[in-house]
Coordinates of C-alpha atoms in Angstrom, one line a residue:
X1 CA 85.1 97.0 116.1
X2 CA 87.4 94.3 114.8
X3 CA 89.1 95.4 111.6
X4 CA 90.6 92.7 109.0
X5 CA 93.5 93.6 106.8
X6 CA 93.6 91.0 103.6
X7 CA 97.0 90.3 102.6
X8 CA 96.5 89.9 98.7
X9 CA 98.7 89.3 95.6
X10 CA 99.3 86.5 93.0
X11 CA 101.3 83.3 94.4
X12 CA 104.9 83.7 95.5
X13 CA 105.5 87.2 96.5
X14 CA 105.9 86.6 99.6
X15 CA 102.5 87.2 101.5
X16 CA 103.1 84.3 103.9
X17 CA 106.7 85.8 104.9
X18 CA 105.0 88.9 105.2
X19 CA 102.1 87.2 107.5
X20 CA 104.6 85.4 109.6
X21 CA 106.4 88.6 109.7
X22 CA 103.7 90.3 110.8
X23 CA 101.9 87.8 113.2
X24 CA 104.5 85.4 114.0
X25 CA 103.2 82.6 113.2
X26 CA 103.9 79.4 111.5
X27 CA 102.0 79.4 108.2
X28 CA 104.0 77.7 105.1
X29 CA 106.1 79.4 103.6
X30 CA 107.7 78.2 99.8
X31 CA 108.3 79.9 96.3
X32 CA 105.9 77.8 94.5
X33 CA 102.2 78.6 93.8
X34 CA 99.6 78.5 96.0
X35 CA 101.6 77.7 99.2
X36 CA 98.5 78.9 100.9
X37 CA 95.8 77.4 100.1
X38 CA 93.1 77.9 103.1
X39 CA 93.2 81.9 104.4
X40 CA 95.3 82.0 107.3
X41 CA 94.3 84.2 110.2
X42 CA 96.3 85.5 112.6
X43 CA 97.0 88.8 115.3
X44 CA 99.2 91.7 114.1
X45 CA 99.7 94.6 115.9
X46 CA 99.3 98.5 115.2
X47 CA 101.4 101.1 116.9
X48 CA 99.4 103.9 118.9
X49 CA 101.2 106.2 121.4
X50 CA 99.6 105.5 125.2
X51 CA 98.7 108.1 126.9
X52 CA 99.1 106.5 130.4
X53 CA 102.2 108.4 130.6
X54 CA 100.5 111.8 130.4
X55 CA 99.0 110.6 133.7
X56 CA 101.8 109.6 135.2
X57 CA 100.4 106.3 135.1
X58 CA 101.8 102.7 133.6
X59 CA 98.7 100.9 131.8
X60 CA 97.9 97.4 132.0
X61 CA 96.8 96.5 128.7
X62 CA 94.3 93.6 128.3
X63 CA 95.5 92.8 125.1
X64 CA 98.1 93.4 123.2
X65 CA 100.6 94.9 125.1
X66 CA 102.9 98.4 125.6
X67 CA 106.8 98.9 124.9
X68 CA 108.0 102.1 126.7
X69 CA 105.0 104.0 126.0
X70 CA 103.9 102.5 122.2
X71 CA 101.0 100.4 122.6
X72 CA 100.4 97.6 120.1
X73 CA 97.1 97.2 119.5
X74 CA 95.9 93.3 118.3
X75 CA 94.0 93.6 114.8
X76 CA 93.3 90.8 112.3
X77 CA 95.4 89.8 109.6
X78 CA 94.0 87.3 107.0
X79 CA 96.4 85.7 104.1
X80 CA 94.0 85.4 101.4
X81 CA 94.9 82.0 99.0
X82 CA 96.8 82.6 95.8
X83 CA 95.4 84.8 92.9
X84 CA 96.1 84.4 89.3
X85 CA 94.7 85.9 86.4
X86 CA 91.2 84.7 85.6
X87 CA 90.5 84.4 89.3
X88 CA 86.7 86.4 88.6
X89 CA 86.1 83.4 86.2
X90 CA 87.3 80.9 88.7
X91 CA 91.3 80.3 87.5
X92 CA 93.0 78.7 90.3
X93 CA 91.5 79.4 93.4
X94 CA 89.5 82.1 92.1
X95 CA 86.0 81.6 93.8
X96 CA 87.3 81.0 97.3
X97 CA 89.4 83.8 96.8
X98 CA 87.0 86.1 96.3
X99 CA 84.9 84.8 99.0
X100 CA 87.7 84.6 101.5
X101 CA 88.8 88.4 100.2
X102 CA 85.2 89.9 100.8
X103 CA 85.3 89.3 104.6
X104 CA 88.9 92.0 104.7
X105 CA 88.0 95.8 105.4
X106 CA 91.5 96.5 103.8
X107 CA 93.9 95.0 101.5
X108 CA 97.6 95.4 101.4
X109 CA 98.8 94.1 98.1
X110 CA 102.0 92.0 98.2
X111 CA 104.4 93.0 95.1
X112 CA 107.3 91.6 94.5
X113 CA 109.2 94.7 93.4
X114 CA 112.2 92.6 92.3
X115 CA 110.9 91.3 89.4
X116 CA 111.6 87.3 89.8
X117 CA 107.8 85.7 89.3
X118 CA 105.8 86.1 86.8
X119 CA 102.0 86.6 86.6
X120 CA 101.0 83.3 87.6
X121 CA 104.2 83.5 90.4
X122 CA 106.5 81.1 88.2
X123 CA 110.1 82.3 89.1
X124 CA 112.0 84.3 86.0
X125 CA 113.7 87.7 85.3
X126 CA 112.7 90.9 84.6
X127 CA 109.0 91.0 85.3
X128 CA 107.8 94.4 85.6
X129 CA 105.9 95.1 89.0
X130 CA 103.7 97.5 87.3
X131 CA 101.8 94.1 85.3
X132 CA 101.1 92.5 89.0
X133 CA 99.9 96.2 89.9
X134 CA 97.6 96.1 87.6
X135 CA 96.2 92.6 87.0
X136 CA 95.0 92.6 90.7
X137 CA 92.7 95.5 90.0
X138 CA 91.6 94.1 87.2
X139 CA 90.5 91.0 88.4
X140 CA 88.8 93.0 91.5
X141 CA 86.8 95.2 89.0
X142 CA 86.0 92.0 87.0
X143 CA 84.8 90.9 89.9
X144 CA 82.4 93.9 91.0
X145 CA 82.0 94.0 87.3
X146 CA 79.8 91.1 87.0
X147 CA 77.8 91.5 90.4
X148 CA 77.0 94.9 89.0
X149 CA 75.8 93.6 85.9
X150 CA 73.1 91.3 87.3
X151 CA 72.0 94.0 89.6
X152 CA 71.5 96.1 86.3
X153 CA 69.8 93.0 84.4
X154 CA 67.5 92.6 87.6
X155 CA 66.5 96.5 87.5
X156 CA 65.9 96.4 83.7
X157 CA 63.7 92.7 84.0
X158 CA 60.9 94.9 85.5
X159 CA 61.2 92.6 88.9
X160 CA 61.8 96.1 91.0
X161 CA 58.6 98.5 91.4
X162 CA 58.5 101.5 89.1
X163 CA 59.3 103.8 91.8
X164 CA 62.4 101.5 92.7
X165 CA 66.0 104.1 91.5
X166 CA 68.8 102.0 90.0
X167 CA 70.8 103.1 93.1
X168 CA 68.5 100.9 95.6
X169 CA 68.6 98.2 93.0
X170 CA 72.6 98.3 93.2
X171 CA 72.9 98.9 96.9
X172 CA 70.9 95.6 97.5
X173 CA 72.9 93.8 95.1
X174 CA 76.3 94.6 96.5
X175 CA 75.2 94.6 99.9
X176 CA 77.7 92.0 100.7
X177 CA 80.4 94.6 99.7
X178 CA 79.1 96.7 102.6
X179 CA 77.6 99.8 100.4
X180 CA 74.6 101.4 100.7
X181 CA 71.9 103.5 98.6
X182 CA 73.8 106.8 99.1
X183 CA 77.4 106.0 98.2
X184 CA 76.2 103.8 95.6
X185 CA 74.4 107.2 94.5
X186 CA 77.5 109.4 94.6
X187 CA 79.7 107.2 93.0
X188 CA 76.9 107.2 90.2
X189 CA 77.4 110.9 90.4
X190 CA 81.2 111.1 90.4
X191 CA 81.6 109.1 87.2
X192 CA 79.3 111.2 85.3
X193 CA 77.3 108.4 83.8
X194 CA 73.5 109.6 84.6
X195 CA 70.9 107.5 86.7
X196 CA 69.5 105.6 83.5
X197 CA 71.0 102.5 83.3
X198 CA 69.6 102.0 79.4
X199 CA 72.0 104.8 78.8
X200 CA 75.1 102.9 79.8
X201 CA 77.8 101.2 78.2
X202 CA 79.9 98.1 79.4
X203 CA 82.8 100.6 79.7
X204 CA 80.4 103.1 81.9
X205 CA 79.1 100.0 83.9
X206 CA 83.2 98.8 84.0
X207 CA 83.9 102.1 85.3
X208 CA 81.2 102.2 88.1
X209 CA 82.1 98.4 89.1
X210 CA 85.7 100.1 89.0
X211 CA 84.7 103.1 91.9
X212 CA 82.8 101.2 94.1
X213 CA 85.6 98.6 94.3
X214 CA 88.3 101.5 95.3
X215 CA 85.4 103.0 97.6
X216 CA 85.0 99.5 99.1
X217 CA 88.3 97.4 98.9
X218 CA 90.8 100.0 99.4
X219 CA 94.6 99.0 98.8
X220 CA 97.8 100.1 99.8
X221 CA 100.6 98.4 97.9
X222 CA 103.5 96.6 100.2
X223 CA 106.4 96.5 97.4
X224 CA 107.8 93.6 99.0
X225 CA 112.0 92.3 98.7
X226 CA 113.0 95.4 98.6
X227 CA 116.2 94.5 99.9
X228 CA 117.8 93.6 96.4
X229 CA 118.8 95.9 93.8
X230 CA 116.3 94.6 91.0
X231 CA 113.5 95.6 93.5
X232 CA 115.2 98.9 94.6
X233 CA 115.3 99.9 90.9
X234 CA 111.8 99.2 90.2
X235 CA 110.2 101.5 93.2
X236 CA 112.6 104.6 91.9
X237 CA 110.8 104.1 88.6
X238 CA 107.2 103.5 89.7
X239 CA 107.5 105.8 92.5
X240 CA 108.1 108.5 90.1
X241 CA 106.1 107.7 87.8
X242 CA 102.9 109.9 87.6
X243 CA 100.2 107.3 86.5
X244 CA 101.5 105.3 90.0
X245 CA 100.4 109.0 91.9
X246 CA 97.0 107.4 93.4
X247 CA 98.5 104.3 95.0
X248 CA 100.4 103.8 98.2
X249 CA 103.0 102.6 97.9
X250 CA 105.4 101.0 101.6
X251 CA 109.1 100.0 100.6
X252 CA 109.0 96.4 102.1
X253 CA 111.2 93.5 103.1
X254 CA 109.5 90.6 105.2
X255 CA 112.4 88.9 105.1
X256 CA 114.1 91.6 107.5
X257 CA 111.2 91.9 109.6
X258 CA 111.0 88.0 110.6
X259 CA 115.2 88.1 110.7
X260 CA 114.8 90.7 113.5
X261 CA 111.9 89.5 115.3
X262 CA 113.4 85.6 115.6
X263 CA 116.5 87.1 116.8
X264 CA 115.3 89.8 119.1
X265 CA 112.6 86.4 120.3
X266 CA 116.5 84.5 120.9
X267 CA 117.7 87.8 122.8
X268 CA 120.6 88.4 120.2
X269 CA 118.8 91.9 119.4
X270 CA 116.5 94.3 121.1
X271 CA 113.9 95.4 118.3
X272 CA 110.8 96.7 118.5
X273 CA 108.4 96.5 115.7
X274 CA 108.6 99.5 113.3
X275 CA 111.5 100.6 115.1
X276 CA 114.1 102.2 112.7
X277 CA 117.2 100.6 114.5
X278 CA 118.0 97.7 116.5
X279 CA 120.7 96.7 118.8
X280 CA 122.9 93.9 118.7
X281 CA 122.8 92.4 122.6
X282 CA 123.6 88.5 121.9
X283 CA 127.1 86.8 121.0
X284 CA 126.7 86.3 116.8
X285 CA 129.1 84.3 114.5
X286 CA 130.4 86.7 111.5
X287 CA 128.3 85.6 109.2
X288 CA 125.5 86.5 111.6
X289 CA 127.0 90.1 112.3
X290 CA 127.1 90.5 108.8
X291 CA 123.4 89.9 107.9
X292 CA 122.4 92.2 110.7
X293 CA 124.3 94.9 109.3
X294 CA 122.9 94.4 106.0
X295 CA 119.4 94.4 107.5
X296 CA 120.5 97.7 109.4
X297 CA 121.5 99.1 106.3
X298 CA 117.8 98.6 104.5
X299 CA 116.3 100.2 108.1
X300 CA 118.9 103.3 107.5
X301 CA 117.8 103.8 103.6
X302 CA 114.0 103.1 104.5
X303 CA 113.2 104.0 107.4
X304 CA 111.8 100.5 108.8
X305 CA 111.3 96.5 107.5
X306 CA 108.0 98.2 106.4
X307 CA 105.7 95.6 107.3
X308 CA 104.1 97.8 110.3
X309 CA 104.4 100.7 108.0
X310 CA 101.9 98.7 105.3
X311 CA 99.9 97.8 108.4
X312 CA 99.3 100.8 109.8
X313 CA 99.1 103.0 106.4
X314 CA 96.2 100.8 105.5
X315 CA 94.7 101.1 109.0
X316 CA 94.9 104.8 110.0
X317 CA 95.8 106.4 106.4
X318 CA 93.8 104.7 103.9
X319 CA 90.8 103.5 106.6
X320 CA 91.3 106.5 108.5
X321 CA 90.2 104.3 112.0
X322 CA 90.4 106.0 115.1
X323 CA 92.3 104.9 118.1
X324 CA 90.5 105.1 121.5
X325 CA 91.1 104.8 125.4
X326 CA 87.9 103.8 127.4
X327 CA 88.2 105.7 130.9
X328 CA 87.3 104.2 134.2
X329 CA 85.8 105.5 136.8
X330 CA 88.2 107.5 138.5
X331 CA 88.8 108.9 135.3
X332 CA 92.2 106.6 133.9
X333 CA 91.1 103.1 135.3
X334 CA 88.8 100.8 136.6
X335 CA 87.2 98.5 139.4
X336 CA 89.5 96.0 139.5
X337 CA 92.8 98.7 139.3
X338 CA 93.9 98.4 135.7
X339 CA 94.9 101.6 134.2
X340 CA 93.9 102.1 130.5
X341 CA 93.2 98.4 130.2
X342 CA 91.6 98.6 126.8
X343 CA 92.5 100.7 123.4
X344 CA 89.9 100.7 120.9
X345 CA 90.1 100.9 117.2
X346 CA 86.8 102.6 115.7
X347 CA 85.8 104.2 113.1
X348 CA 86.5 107.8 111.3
X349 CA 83.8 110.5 112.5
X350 CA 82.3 108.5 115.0
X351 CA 80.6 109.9 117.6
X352 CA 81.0 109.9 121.3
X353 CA 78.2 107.9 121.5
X354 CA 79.1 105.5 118.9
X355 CA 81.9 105.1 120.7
X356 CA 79.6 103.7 123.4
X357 CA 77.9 101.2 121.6
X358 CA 81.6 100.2 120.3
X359 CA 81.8 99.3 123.8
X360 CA 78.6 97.5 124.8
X361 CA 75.0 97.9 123.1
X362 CA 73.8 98.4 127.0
X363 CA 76.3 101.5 127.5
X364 CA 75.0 102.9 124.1
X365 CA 71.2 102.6 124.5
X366 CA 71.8 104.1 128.3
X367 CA 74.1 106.6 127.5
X368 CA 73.9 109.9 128.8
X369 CA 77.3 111.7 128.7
X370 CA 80.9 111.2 127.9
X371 CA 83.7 112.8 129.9
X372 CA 87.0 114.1 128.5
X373 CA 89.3 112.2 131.3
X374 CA 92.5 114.5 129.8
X375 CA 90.1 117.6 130.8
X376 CA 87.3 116.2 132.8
X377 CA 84.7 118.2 130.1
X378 CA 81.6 117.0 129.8
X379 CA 81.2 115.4 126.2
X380 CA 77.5 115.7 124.1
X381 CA 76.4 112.4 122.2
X382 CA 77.4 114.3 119.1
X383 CA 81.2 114.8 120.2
X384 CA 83.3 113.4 117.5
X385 CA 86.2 111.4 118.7
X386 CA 90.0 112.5 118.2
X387 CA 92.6 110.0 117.8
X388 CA 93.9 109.0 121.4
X389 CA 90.7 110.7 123.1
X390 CA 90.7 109.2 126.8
X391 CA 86.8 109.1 127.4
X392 CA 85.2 107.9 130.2
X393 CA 81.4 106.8 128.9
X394 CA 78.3 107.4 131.9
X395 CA 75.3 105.7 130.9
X396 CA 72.2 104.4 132.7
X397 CA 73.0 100.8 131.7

């Protein structure tokens, strides 16, 4: 399946650095509100090890492509428009926010960690990241608030059958948020609040809206411009923080990532995305040099620019999706020679058969076994898939 990572955050943080960072691409870029105003959506890449190699083989990726055995593997990246607070009462560009925002699996919240904008992304001093932390959630619940609330209103009008539970009441409601009767039921259960909605409170119904909006938006945090000492300063304080213990939190600095990739695109370094080092292979003016050191620098205290780091946390850490090689039929490729052509990303606990539908509704209605091409054991529709499986999928379709 197609997975879309929603770049979030009020206006000038830097979410369209971190998208062209990311992706590339052209989209404006400017330290004034609402730069973005339509979502831009664009390719980014996550890093999965190949295993050609462990055939002795070289794939020949369909898309995306491989760097000396790290396959980058295309997903969707979609720059939402600019938030500010009141956005679940239609401040700013609230509504088509919040339209834009519910079609993103993900979200990686943009923070500028250095303080310099304020709430409503006006430039000053001193603004703690922990307020841009925490408006963003609370617009979200706001948000899931007030669906909740007409699904309760609906339940308690009598509309719904007697034998109707609150739970299918609120699954149907917030269907669009891609939640169903169960969860919606054990999310009921983990808060504690009972299965009588006459019984609840607006801060029981807050919290509720509040769970099913972690269950279903999850959020890593991108604390972006971390490559000034205001920003630095801030992450050692909310990092060690214990009510900040619950949130992910990357060290991030678009700016480096796009420095790196526009010169390693002009040949004056050889980078890789995510890499932890780069080298220098072009003729640079001092003040060239000098940047790039100060970039290398950031990549020796942090580890990386962090932008794949945020992409890949929210992908494989927080979504827990599964990366996949479709076999062929000589086990590694197929018909037309292309070794490991294709890398799939699906979802956790998914089943050997699922993976087959994830392939082609044909292969999954005819499917009759999967074969382990590392192994060449036979595989039960039940299997569940392990990161980097290579399965080769026989079916009667």
């Amino acid at each position: 399946m197609s997975y879309r990572i929603g770049l979030v955050g009020k206006p000038s943080v830097g979410k369209s650095s971190f998208f062209n960072a990311a992706t590339m691409n052209d989209v404006p870029e400017g330290a004034y509100p609402f730069t973005t105003i339509d979502p831009s959506v664009g390719e980014a890449y996550a890093r999965v090890e190949c295993a050609a190699p462990e055939f002795d083989e070289e794939c020949t990726p369909n898309v995306g492509y491989c760097d000396h055995g790290t396959r980058f593997v295309p997903t969707k990246l979609v720059d939402v428009a600019g938030l500010i607070p009141g956005a679940h009462e239609g401040a700013g560009l609230g509504n088509q926010f919040l339209t834009d925002l519910n079609e993103t699996d993900v979200l990686v919240h943009v923070v500028d960690f250095s303080g310099e904008t304020d709430l409503e992304g006006e430039p000053t001093e001193g603004h703690d990241p922990r307020d841009d932390i925490a408006f963003l959630e609370e617009e979200l619940d706001q948000w899931y608030f007030g669906i909740l609330e007409k699904g309760i209103e609906r339940y308690a009008s009598g509309y719904t059958t007697e034998d109707d539970a609150i739970e299918e009441e609120l699954a149907e409601q917030m269907s669009a948020f891609k939640t169903n009767e169960d969860e919606i039921k054990r999310l009921i259960r983990r808060v504690g609040v009972g299965f009588d909605p006459e019984e609840w409170d607006d801060k029981d119904e807050l919290e509720l809206a509040r769970e099913i909006r972690k269950e279903t938006k999850p959020m890593v945090i991108a604390a972006n411009k971390m490559d000034t000492p205001e920003a630095q300063e801030n992450y050692e304080e909310i990092t060690a923080d214990p009510d900040y213990e619950h949130l992910t939190i990357v060290p991030c600095s678009a700016h480096a990532e796009k420095a790196l990739k526009s010169a390693d695109k002009a040949g004056v370094v050889d980078y890789r995305p995510g890499d932890d080092d780069f080298e220098i292979t072009g003729d640079v003016s001092g003040s060239q040099e000098e940047g790039l050191e100060q970039i290398r620098d950031f990549l020796d205290e942090y580890g990386a620019t962090g932008v794949q780091a945020a992409l890949e946390t929210a992908l494989f850490d927080v979504l827990g999706v599964i990366p996949v090689f479709p076999g062929g039929a000589n086990g590694l490729g197929n018909e037309r020679g292309e070794v490991l052509p294709d890398c799939y990303l699906i979802d956790p606990d998914s089943t050997a058969e699922d993976f087959a539908y994830s392939l082609h509704s044909d292969i999954g209605d005819g499917f009759l076994y999967a074969t382990d091409c590392r192994t060449n054991r036979q595989l039960g529709k039940d299997y569940e898939v392990e990161p980097r499986d290579v399965i080769e999928v026989t079916t009667t379709n």
